[in-house]
Short mmCIF file of N, CA and C in Angstrom, two decimals:
data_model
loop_
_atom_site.label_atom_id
_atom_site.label_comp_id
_atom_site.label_asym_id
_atom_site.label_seq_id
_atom_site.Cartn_x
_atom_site.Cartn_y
_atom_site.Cartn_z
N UNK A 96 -2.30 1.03 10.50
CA UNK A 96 -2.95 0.06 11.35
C UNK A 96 -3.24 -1.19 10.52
N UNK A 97 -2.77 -2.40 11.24
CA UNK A 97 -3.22 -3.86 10.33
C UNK A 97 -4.72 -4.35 10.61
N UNK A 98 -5.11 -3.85 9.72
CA UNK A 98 -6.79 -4.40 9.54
C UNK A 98 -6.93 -5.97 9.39
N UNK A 99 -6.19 -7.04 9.01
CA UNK A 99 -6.08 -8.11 8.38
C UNK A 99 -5.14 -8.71 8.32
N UNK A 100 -4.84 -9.43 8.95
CA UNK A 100 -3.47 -10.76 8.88
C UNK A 100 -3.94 -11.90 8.75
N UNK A 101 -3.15 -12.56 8.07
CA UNK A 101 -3.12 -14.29 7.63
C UNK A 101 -1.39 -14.89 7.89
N UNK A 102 -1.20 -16.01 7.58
CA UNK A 102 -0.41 -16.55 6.54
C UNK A 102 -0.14 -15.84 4.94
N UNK A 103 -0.88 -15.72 4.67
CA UNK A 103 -0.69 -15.57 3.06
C UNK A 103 -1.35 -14.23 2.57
N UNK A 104 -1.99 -13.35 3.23
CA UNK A 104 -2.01 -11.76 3.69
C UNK A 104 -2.01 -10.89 4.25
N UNK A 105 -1.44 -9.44 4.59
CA UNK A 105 -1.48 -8.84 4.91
C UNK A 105 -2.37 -7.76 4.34
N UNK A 106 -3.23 -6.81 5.01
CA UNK A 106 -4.02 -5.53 4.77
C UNK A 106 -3.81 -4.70 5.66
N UNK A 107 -2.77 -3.16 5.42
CA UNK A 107 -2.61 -2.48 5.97
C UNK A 107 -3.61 -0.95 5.91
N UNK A 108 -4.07 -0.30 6.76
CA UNK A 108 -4.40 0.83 6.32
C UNK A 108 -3.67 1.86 6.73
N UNK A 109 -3.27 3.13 6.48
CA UNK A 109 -2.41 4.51 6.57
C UNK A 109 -3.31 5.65 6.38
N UNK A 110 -3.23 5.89 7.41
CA UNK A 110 -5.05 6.71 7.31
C UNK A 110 -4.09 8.38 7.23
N UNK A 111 -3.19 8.78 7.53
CA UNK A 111 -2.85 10.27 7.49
C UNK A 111 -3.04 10.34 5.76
N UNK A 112 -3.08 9.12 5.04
CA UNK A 112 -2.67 9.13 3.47
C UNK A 112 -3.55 9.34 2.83
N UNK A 113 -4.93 7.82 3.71
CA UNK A 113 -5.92 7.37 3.43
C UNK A 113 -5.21 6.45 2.20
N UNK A 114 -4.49 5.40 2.81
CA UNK A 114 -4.29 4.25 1.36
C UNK A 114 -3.90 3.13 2.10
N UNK A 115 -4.76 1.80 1.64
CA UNK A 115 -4.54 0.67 2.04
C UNK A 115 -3.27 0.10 1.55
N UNK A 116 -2.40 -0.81 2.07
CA UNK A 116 -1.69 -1.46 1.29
C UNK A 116 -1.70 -3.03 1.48
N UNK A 117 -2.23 -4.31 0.73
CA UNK A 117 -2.41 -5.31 0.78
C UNK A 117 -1.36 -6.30 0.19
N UNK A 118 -0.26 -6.99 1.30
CA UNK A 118 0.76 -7.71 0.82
C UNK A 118 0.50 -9.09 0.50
N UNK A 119 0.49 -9.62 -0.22
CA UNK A 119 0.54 -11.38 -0.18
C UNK A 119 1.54 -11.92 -0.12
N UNK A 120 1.63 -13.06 0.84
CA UNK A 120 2.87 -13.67 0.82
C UNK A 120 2.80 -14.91 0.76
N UNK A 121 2.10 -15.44 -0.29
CA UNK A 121 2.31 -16.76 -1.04
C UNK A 121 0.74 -17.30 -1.36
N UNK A 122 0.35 -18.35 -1.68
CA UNK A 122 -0.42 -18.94 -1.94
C UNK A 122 -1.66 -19.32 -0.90
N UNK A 123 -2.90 -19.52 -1.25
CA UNK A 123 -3.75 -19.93 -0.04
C UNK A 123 -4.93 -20.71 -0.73
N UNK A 124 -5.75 -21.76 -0.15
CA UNK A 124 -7.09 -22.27 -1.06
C UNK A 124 -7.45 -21.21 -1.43
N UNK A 125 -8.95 -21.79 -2.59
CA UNK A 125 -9.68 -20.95 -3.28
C UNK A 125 -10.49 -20.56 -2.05
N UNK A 126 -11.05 -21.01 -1.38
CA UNK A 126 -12.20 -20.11 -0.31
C UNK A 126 -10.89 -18.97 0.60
N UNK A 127 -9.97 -19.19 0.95
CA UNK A 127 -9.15 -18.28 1.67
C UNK A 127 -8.67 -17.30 0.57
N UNK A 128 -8.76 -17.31 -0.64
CA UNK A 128 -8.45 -16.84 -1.51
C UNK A 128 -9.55 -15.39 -1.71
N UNK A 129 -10.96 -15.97 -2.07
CA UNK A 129 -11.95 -15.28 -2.01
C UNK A 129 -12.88 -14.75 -0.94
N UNK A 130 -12.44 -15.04 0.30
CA UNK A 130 -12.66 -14.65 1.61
C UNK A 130 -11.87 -13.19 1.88
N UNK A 131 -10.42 -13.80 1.56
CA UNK A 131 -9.81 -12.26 1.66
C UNK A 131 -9.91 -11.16 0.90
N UNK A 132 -10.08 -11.30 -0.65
CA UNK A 132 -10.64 -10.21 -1.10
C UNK A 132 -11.69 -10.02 -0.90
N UNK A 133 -12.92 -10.33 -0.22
CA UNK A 133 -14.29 -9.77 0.05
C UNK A 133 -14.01 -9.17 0.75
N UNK A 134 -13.09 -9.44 2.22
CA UNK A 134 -12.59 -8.89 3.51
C UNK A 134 -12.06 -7.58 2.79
N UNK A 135 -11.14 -7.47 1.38
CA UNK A 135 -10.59 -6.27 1.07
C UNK A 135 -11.37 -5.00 0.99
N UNK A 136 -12.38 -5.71 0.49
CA UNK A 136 -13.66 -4.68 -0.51
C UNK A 136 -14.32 -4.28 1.32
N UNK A 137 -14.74 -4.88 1.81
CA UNK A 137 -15.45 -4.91 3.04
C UNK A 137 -14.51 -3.10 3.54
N UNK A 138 -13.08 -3.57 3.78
CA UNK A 138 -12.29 -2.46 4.40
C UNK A 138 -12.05 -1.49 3.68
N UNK A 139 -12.23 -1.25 2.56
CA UNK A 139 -12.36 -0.20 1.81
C UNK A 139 -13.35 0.52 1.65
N UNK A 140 -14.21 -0.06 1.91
CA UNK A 140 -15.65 0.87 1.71
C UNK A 140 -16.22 0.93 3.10
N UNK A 141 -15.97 0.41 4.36
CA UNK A 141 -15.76 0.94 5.80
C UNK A 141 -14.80 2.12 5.85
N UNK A 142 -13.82 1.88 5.51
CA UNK A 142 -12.91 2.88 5.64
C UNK A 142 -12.65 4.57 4.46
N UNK A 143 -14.01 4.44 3.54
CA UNK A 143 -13.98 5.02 2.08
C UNK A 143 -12.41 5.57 2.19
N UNK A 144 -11.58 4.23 1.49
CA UNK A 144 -9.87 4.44 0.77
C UNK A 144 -10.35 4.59 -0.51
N UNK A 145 -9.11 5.72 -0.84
CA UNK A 145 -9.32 6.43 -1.90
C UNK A 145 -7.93 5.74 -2.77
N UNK A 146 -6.93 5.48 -2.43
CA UNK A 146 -6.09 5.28 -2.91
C UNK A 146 -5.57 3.84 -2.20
N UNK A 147 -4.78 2.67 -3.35
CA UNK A 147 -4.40 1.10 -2.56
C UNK A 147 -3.22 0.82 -3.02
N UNK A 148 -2.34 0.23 -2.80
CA UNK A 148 -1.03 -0.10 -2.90
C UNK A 148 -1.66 -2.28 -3.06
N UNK A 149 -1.40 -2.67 -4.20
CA UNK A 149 -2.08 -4.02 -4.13
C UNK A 149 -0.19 -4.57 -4.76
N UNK A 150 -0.06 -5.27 -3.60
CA UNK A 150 1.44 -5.56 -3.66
C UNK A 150 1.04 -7.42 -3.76
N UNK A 151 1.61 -7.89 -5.38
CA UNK A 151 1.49 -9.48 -5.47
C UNK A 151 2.46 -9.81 -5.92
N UNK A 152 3.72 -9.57 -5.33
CA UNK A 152 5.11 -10.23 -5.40
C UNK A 152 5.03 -11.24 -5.32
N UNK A 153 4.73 -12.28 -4.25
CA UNK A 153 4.70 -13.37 -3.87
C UNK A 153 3.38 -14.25 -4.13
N UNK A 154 2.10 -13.17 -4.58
CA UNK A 154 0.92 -14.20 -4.87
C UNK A 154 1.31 -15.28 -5.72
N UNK A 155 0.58 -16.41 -5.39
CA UNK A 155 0.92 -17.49 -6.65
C UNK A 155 -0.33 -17.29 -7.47
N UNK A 156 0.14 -18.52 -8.90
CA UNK A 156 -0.80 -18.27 -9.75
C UNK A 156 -2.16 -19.18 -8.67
N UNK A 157 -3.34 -18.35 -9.06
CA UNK A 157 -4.62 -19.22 -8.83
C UNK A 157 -5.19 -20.04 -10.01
N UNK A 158 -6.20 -20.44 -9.64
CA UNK A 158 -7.45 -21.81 -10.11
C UNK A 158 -8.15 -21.47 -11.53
N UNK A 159 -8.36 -21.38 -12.63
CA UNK A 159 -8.80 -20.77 -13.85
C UNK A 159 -10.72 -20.56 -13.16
N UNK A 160 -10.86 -21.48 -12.20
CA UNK A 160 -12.16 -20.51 -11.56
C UNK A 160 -12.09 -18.96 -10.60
N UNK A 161 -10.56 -19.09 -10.08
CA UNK A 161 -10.67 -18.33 -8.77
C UNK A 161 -10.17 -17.17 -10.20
N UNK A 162 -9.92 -17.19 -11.39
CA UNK A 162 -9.50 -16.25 -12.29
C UNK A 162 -10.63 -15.17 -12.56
N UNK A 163 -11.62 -16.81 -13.03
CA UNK A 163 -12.78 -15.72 -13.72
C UNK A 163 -13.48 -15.51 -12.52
N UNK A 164 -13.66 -15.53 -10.97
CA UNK A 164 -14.37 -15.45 -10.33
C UNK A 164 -14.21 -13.55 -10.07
N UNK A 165 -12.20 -13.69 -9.86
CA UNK A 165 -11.26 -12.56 -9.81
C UNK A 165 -12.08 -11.34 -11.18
N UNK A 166 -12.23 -11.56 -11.81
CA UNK A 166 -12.23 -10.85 -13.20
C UNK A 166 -14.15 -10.71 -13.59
N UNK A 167 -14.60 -11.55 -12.99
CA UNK A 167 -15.76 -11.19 -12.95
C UNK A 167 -16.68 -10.11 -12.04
N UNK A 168 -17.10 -10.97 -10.46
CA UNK A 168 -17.75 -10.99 -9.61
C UNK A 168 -16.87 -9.73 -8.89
N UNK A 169 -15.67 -10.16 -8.37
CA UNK A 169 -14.85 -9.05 -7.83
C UNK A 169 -14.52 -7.81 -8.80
N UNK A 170 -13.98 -8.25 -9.79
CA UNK A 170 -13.65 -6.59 -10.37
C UNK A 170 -14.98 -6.45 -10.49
N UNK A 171 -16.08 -6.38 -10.52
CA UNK A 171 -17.97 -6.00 -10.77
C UNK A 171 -17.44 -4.90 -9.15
N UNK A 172 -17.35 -5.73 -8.36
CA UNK A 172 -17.49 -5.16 -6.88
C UNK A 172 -16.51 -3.93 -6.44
N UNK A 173 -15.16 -4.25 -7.31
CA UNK A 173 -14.28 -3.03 -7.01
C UNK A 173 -14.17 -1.97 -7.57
N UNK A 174 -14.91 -2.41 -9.30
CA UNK A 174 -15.60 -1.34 -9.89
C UNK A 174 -16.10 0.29 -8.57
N UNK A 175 -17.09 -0.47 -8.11
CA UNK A 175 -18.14 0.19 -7.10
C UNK A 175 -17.85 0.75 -5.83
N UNK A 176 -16.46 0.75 -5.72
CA UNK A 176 -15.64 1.19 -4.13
C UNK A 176 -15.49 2.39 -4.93
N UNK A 177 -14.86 3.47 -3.45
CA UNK A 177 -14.48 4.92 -4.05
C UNK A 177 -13.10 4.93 -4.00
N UNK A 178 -12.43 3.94 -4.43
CA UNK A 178 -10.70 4.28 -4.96
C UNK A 178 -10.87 4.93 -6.31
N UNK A 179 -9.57 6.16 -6.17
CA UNK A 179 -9.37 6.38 -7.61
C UNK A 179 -8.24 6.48 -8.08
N UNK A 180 -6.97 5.81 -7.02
CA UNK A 180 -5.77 5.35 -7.78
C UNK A 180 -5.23 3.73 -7.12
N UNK A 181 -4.98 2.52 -8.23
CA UNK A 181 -4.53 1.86 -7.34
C UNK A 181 -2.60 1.74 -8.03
N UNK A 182 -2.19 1.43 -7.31
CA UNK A 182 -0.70 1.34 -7.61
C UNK A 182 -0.17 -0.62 -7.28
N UNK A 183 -0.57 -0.95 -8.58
CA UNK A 183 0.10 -2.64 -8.35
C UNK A 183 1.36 -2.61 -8.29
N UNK A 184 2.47 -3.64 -7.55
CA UNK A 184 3.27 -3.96 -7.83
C UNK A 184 3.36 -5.69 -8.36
N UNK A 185 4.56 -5.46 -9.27
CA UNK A 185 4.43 -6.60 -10.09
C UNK A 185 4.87 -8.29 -9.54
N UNK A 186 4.25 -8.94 -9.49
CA UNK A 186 4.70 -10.17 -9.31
C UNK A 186 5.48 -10.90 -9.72
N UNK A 187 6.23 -11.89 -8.54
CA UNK A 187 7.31 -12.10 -9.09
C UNK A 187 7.43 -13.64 -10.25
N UNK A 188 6.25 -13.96 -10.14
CA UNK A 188 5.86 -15.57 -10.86
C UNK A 188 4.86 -14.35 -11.97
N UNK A 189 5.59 -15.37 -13.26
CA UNK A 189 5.21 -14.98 -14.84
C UNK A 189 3.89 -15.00 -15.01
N UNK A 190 3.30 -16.19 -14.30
CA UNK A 190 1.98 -16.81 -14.88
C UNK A 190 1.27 -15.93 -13.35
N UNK A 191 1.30 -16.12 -12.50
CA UNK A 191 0.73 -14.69 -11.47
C UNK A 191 0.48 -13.34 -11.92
N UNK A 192 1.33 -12.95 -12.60
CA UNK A 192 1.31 -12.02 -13.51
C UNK A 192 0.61 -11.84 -14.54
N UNK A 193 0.48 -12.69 -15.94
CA UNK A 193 -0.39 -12.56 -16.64
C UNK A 193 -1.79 -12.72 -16.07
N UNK A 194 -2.16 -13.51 -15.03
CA UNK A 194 -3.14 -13.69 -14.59
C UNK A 194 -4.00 -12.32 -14.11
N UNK A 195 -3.12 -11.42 -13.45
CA UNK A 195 -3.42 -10.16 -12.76
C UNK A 195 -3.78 -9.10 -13.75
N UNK A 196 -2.80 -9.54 -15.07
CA UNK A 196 -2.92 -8.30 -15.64
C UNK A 196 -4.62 -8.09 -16.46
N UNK A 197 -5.02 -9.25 -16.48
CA UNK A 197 -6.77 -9.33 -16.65
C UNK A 197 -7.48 -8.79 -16.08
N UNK A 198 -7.19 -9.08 -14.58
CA UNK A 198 -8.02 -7.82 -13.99
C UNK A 198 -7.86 -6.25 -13.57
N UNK A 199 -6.72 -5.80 -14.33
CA UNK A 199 -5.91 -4.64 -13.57
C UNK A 199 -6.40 -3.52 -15.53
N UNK A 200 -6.54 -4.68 -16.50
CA UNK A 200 -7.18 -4.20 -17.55
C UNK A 200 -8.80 -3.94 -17.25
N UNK A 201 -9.18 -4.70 -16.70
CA UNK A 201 -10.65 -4.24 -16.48
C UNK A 201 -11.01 -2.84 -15.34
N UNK A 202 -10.16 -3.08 -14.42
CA UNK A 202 -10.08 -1.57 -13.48
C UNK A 202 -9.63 -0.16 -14.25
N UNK A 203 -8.85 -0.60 -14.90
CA UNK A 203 -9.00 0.90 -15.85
C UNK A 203 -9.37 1.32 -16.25
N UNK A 204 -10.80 0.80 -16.35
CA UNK A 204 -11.32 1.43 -17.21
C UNK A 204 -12.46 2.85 -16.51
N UNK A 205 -12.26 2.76 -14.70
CA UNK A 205 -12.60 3.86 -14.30
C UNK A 205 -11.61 4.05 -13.08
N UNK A 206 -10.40 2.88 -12.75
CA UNK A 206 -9.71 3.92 -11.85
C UNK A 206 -8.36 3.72 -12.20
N UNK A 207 -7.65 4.72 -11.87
CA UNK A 207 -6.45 4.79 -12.25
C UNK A 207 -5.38 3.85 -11.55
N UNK A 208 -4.39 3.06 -13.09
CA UNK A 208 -3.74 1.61 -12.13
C UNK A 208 -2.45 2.10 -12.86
N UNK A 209 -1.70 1.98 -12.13
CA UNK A 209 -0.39 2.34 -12.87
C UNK A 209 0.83 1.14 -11.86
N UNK A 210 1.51 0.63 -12.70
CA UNK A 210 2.47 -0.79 -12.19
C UNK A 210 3.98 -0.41 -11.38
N UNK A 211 4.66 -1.29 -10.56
CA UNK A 211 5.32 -0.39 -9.89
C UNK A 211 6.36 -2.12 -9.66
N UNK A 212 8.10 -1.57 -9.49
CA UNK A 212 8.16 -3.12 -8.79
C UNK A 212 8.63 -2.49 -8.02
N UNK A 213 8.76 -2.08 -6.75
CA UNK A 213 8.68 -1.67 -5.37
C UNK A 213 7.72 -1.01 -4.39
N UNK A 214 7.46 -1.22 -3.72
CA UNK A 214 6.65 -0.72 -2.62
C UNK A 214 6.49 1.21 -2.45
N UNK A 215 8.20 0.95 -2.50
CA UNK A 215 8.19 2.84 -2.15
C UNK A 215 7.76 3.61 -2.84
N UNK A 216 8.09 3.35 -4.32
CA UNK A 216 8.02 4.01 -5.59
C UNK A 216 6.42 4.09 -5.47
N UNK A 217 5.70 3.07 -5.38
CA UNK A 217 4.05 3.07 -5.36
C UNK A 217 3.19 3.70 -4.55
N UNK A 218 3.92 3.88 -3.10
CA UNK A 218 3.64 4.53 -2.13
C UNK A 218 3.58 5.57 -2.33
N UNK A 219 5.23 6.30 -2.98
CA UNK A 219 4.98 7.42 -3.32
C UNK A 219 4.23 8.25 -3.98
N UNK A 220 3.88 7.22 -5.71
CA UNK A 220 2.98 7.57 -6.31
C UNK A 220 1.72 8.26 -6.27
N UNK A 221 1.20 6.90 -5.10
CA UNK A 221 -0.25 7.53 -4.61
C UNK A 221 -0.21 8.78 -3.67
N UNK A 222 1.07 8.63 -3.01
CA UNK A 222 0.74 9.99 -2.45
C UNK A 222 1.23 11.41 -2.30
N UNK A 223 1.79 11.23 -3.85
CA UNK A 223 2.12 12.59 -3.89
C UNK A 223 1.53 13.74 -4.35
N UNK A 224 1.60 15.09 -4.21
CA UNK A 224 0.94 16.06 -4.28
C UNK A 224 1.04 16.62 -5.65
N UNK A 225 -0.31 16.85 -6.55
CA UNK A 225 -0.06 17.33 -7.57
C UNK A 225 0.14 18.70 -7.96
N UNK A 226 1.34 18.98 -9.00
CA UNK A 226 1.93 20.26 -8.84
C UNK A 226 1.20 21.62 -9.28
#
């Protein structure tokens, strides 16, 4: 079910899975920027998702505020949701990328992030059954 559409995101939820999957498809201001990830956190902890598929192929790089805002204030907040696997896929802009990987270092340090460049492969990840 699509919890969230934009221009420049998508937020899906898959509830037989219980795993969100959040697409970006390109760039947006800093307030549409930080609107939608509050909206993220908002649907995750309505919905207690345990597992997220955070797909930023197409995010562009952001604002060296919307960075530390990203790496501060938000990872503080996603810290505090009950996910305990997220599965990134990698972006396709260099500097989008290093940018992400700041905050995807700070999530590890209590939930499990492991990098992916396709959708399926990540999908699968999160939801497969351990042996």
């Amino acid at each position: 079910m699509v919890y969230f559409h934009t221009d420049y995101l998508q937020v899906e939820h898959h509830q037989s899975a219980n795993v969100l999957i959040t697409q970006w498809y390109g760039g947006c201001s800093s307030l549409q920027y930080r609107q939608a990830l509050i909206q993220v956190i908002r649907i995750i902890k309505e919905l207690q998702v345990t597992n997220a598929v955070l797909d930023r192929r197409l995010l562009k790089p952001i604002s060296p505020d919307d960075l530390n805002w990203t790496t501060t204030v938000y990872a503080k907040a996603y810290t505090r949701l009950p996910l305990k696997k997220i599965a990134v896929i990698n972006s396709f802009n260099q500097e989008t990328e290093r940018q992400q990987q700041q905050l995807y270092a700070l999530l590890k340090t209590c939930i499990e992030v492991r990098t992916f460049d396709d959708l399926t492969s990540a999908y699968d990840w999160l939801t497969a059954v351990p042996a």
